[in-house]
Tab-separated table of C-alpha atoms in Angstrom:
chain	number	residue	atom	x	y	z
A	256	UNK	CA	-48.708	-10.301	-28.585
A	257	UNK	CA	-46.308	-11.695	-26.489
A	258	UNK	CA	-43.737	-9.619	-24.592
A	259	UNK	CA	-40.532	-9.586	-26.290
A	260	UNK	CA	-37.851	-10.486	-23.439
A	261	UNK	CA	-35.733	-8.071	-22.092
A	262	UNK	CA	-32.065	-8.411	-23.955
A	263	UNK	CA	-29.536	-9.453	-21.256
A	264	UNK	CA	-27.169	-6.636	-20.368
A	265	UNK	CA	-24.127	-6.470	-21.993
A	266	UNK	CA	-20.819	-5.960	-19.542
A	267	UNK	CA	-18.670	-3.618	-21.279
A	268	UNK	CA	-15.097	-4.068	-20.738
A	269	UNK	CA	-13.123	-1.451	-18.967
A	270	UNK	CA	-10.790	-0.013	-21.161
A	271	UNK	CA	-7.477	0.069	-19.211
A	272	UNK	CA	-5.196	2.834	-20.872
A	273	UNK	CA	-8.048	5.414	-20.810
A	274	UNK	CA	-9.197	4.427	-17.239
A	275	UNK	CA	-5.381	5.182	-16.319
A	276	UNK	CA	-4.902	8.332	-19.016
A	277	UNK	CA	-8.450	9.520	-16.918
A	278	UNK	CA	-6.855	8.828	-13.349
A	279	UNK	CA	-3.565	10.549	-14.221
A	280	UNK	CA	-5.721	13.959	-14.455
A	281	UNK	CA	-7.154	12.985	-10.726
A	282	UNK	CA	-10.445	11.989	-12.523
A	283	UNK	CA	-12.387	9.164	-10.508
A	284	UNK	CA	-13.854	6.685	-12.643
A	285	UNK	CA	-17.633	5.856	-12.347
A	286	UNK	CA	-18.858	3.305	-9.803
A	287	UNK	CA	-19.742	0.332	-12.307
A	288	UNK	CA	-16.083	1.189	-13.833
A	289	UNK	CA	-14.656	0.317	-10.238
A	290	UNK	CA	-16.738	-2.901	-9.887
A	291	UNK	CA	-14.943	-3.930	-13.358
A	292	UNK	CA	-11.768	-3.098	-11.960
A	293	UNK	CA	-11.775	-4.156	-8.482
A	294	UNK	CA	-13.104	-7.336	-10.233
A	295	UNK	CA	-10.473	-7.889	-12.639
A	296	UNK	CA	-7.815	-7.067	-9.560
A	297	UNK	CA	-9.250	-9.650	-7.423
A	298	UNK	CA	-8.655	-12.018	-10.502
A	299	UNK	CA	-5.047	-11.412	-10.152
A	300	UNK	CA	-4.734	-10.984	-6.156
A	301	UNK	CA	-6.308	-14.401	-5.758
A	302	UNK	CA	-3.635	-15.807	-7.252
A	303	UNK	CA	-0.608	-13.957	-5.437
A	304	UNK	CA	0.805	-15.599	-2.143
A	305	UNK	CA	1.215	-14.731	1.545
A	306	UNK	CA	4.918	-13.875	0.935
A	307	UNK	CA	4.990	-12.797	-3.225
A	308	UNK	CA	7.976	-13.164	-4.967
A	309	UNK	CA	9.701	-9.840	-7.033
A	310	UNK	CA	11.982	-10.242	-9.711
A	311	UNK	CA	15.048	-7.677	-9.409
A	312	UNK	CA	15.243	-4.820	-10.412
A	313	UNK	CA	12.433	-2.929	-8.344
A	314	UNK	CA	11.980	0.070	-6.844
A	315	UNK	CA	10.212	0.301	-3.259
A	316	UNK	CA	7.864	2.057	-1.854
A	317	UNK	CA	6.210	3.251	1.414
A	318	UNK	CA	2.904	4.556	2.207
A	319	UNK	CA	1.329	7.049	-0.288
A	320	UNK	CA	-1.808	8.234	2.526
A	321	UNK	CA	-3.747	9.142	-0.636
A	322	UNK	CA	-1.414	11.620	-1.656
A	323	UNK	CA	-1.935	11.666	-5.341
A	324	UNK	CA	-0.011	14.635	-6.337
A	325	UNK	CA	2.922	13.099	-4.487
A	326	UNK	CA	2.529	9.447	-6.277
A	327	UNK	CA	2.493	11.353	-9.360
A	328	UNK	CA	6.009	12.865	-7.806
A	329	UNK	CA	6.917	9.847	-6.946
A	330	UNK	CA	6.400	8.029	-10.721
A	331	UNK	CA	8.427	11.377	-11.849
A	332	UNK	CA	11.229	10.618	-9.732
A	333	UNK	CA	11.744	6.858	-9.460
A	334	UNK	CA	10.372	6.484	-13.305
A	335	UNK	CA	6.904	5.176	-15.063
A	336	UNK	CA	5.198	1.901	-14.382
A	337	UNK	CA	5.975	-0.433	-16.886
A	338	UNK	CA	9.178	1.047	-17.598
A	339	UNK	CA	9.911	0.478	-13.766
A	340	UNK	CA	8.910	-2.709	-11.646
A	341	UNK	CA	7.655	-1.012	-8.679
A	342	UNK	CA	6.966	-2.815	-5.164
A	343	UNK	CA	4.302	-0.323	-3.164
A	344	UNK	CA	4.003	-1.666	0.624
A	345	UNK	CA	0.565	-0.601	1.745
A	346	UNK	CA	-1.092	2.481	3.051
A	347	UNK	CA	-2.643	3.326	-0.092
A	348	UNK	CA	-5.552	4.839	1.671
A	349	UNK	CA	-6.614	7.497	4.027
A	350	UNK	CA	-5.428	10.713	5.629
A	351	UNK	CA	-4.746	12.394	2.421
A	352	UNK	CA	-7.758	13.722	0.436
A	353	UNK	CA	-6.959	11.780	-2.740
A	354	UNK	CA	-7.416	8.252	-1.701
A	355	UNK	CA	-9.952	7.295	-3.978
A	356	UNK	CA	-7.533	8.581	-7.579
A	357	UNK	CA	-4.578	7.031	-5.943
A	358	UNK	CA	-5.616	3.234	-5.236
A	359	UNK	CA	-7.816	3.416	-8.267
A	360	UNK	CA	-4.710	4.404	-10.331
A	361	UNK	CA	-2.204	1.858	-8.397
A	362	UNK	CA	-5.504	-0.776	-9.038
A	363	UNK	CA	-5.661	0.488	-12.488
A	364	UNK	CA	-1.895	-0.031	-13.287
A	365	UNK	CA	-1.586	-3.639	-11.405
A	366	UNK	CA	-4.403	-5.020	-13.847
A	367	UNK	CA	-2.599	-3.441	-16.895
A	368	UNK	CA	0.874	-4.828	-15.704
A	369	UNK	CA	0.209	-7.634	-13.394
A	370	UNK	CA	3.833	-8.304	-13.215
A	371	UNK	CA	5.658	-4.938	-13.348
A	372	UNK	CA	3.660	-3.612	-10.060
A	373	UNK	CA	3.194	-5.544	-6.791
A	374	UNK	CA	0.865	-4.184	-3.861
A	375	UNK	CA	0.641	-5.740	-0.633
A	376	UNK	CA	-1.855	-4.893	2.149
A	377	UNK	CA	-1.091	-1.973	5.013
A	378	UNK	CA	-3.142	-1.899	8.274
A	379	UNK	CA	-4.597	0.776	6.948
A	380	UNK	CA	-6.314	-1.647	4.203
A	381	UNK	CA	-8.954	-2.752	6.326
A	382	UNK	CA	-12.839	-2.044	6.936
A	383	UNK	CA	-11.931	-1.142	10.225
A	384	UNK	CA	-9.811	1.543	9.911
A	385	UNK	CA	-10.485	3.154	6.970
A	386	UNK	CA	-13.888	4.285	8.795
A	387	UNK	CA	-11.887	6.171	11.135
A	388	UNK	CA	-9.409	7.588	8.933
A	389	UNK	CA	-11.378	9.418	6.149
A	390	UNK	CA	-11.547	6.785	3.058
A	391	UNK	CA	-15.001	5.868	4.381
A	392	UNK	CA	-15.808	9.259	4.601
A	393	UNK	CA	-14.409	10.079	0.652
A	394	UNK	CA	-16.002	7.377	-1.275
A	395	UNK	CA	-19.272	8.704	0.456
A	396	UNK	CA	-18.536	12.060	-0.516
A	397	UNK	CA	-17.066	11.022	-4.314
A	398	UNK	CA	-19.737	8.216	-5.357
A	399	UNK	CA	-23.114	9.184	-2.643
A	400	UNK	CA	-23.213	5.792	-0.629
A	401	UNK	CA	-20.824	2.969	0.540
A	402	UNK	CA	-21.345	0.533	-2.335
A	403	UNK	CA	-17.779	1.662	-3.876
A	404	UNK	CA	-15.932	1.352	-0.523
A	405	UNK	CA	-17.546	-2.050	-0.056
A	406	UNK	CA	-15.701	-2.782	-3.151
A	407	UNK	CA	-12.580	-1.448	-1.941
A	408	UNK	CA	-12.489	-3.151	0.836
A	409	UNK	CA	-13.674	-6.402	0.135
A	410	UNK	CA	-10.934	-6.262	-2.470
A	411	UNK	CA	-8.195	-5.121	0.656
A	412	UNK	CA	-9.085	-9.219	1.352
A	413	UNK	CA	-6.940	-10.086	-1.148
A	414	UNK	CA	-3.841	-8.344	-1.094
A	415	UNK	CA	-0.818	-10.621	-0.016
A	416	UNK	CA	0.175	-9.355	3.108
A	417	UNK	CA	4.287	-9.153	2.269
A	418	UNK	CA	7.126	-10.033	-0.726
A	419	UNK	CA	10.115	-11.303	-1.166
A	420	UNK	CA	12.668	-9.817	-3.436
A	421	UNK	CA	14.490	-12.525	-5.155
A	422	UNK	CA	13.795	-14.811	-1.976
A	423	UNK	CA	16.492	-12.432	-0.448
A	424	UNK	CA	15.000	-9.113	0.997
A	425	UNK	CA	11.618	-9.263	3.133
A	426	UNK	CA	9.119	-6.954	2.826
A	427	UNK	CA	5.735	-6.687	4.705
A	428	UNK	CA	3.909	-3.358	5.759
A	429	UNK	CA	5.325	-3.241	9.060
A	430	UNK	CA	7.167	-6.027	10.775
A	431	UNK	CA	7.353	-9.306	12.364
A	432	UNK	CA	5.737	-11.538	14.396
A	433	UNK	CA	6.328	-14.166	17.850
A	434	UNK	CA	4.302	-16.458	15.998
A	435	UNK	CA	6.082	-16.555	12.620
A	436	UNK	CA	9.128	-18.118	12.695
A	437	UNK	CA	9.850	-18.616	9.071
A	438	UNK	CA	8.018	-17.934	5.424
A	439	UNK	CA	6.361	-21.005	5.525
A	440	UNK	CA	4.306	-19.933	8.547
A	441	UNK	CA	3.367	-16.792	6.548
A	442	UNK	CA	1.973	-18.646	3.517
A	443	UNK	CA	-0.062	-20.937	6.004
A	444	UNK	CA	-2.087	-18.266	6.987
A	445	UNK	CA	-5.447	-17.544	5.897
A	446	UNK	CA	-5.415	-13.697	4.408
A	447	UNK	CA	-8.746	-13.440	2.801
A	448	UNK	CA	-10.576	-11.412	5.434
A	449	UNK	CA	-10.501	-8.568	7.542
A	450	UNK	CA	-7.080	-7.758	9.113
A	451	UNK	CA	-7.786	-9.280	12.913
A	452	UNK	CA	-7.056	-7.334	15.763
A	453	UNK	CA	-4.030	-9.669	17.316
A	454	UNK	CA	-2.248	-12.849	15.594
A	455	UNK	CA	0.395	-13.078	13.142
A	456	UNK	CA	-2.102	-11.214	9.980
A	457	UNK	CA	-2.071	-7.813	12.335
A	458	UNK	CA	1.407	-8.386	13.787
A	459	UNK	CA	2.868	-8.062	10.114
A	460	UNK	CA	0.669	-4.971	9.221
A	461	UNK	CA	1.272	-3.394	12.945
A	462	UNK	CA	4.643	-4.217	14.517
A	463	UNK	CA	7.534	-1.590	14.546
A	464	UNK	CA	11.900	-2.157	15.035
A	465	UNK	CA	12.524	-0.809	18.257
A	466	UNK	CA	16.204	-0.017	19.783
A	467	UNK	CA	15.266	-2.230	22.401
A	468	UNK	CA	15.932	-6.039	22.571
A	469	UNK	CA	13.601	-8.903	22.182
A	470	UNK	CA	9.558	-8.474	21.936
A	471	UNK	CA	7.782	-5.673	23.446
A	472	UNK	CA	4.310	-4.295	24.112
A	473	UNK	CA	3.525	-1.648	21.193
A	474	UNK	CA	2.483	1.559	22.081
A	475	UNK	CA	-0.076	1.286	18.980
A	476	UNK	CA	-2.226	-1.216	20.477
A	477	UNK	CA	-1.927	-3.562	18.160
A	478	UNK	CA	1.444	-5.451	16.842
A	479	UNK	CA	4.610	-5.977	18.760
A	480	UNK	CA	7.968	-4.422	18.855
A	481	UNK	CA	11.355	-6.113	18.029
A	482	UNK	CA	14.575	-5.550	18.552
A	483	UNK	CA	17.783	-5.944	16.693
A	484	UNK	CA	18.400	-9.533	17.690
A	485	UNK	CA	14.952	-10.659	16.662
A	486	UNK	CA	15.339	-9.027	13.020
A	487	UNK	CA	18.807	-11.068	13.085
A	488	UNK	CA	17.185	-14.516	14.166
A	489	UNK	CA	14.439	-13.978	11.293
A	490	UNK	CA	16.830	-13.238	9.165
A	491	UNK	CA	18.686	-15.973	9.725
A	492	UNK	CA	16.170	-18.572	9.523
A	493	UNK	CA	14.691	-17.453	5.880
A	494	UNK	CA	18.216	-16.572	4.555
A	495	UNK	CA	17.232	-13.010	3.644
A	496	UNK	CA	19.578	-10.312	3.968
A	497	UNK	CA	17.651	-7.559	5.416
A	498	UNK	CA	13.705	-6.101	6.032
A	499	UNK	CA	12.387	-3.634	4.343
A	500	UNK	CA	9.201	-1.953	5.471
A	501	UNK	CA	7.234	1.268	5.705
A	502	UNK	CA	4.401	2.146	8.764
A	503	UNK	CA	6.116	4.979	10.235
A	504	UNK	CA	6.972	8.648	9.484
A	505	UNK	CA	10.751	9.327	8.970
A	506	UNK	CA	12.070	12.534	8.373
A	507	UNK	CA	14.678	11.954	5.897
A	508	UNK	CA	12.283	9.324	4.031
A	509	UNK	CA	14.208	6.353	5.231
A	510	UNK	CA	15.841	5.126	8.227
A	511	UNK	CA	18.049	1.897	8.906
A	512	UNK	CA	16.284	1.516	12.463
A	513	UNK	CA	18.364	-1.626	12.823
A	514	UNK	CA	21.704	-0.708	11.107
A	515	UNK	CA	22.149	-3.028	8.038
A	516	UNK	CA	19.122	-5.478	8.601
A	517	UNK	CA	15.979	-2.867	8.855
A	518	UNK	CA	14.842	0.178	7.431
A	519	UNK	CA	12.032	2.109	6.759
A	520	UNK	CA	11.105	3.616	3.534
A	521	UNK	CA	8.016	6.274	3.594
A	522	UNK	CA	6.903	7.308	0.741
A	523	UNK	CA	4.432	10.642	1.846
A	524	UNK	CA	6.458	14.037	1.518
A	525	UNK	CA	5.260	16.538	3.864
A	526	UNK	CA	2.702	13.820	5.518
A	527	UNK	CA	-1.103	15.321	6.223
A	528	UNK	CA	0.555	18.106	4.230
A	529	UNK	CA	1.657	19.467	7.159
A	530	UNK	CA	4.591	17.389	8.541
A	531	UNK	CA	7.547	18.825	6.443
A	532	UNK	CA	8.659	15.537	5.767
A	533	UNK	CA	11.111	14.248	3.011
A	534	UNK	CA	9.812	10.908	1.213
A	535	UNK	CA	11.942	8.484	-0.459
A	536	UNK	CA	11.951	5.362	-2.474
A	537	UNK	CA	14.483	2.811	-2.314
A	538	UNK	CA	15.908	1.010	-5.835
A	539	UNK	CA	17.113	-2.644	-5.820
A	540	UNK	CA	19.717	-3.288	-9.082
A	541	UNK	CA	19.732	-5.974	-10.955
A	542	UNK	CA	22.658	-7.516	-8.372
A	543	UNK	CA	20.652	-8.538	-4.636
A	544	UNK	CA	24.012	-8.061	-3.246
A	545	UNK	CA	24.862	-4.581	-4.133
A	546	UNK	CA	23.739	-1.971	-1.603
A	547	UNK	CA	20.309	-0.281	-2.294
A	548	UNK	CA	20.082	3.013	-3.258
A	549	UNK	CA	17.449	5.575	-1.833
A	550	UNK	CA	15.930	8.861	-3.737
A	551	UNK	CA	14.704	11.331	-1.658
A	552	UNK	CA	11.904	13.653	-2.356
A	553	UNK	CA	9.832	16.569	-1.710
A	554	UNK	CA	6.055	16.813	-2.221
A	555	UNK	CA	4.951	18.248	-5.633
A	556	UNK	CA	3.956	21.769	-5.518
A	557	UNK	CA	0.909	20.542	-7.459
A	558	UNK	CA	-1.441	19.469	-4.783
A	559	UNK	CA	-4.932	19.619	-6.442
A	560	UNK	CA	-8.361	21.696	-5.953
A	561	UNK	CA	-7.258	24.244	-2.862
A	562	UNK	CA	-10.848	24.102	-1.818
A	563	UNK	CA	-10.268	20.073	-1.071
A	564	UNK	CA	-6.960	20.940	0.655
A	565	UNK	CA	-8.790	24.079	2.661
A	566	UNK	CA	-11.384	22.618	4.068
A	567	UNK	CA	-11.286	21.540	7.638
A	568	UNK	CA	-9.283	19.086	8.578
A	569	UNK	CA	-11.035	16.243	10.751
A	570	UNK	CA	-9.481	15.786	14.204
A	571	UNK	CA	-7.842	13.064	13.308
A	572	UNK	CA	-5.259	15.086	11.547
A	573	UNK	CA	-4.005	16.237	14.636
């Protein structure tokens, strides 16, 4: 008799609300449930540009490190996703020992409310990096090979690299560029690849304010510094108000490094759980003209399994 063929194989649809309910407890989902979902994010991401545009109200935030207790904090504080339209600028990953839980729940949460949650792509969202930093290292640990952080990363590809907050307030990971002049230059550029190490795609990711004036040679080896008078001139070119941004640790959570025109929100109390750090998240109104208001935090006193958080840090910590 004739072999009967084998039936194709069904793809069973992710369901969203449990994957989320699951990641809320710090539960990973299983590898073929992150294919589904990285797939259905890239669906989305695709269709997102260079420089997205955010409806006010929104709440902003800085890097999270894979800190999940303290994005769980952080939801606490600044109030659930949908119920909130939250703005998250990159750094979702590495450092912290919940990476993994805390893109897959910001992943999770962007496909369930594509328009209540925007992420946009840190330097830390790269192939490169995260092989240094430890997310390489957790997804090995977590899922036994690489084929999960493949996923990850080839999903990084797609993030839009900055937004725009009612065309008014600009907001990439880190800063701006000498080669990028205006918006339009930033929705030119190819994104859908690895973050290079110079040009305009790493300058946004990489570059820091600095008191000084003009352009200057980063001491992070990658990126630029500007000055005051450079924020100003972008500023006044693309008619935004000010530039919001994350990429470096401030005390206090936030910090106008150039006074009414730049500041820096960070969003990982007590960073590499060892920095003492306050973290804060900054809330746009409904009016673009009325000034933003920041809520500071500390990190949750929940901070998982102590045998993850006791076990020795890598020298990168340090």
């Amino acid at each position: 008799p004739r072999a009967l063929a084998a039936a194709p194989r069904r793809r069973t649809m992710l369901d969203l609300d449990a994957a989320i309910a699951q990641l809320r407890q710090c539960d990973v989902l299983d590898e073929n449930e992150v294919r589904q979902l990285c797939d259905a994010a890239k669906e989305i991401l695709v269709d997102e540009s260079n420089v997205q545009r955010v409806d006010a109200p929104v709440t902003i935030c800085g890097d999270i490190h894979g800190q999940f207790y303290d994005l769980l904090e952080l939801f606490r504080v600044g109030g659930e996703c949908p119920e909130r339209n939250y703005l998250f600028l990159g750094d979702f990953v590495d450092r912290g020992h919940y990476s993994v839980e805390t893109f897959l729940l910001l992943l999770a949460l962007k496909v369930r409310h594509p328009d209540r949650i925007t992420l946009i792509r840190g330097n830390h969202e790269s192939r490169q990096i995260t092989q240094v930093y430890g997310f390489y290292d957790e997804c090995l640990r977590k899922y036994g090979d690489a084929t999960v952080w493949k996923e990850f990363t080839s999903l990084f590809d797609t993030l839009p690299l900055s937004a725009a907050v009612e065309n008014s307030v600009f907001c990439p990971h880190a800063g701006l560029s000498p080669s990028l002049d205006t918006v339009d230059h930033i929705q030119q550029l190819n994104r859908f690849q690895e973050i290079p190490h110079e040009g305009p795609m790493c300058d946004l990711v990489w570059s820091d304010p600095d008191e000084r004036c003009g352009w200057g040679i980063s001491p992070r080896g990658a990126g630029y510094t500007f000055g005051a008078d450079i924020t100003e001139q972008f500023l006044t070119t693309n008619s935004f108000k000010f530039i919001v941004r994350a990429h470096q640790l401030v005390m206090e959570g936030y910090s106008w490094t150039h006074p009414n025109t730049c500041v820096t929100v960070f969003s990982a109390p007590n960073y590499c759980y060892r920095c003492g750090n306050m973290a804060a998240i900054m809330e746009i109104g409904d009016s673009i003209d009325a000034r933003p208001e920041f809520v500071m935090y500390e990190a949750s006193p929940e901070q998982g399994d102590k045998k993850e958080l006791n076990q020795r840090m890598p020298d990168y910590f340090l």
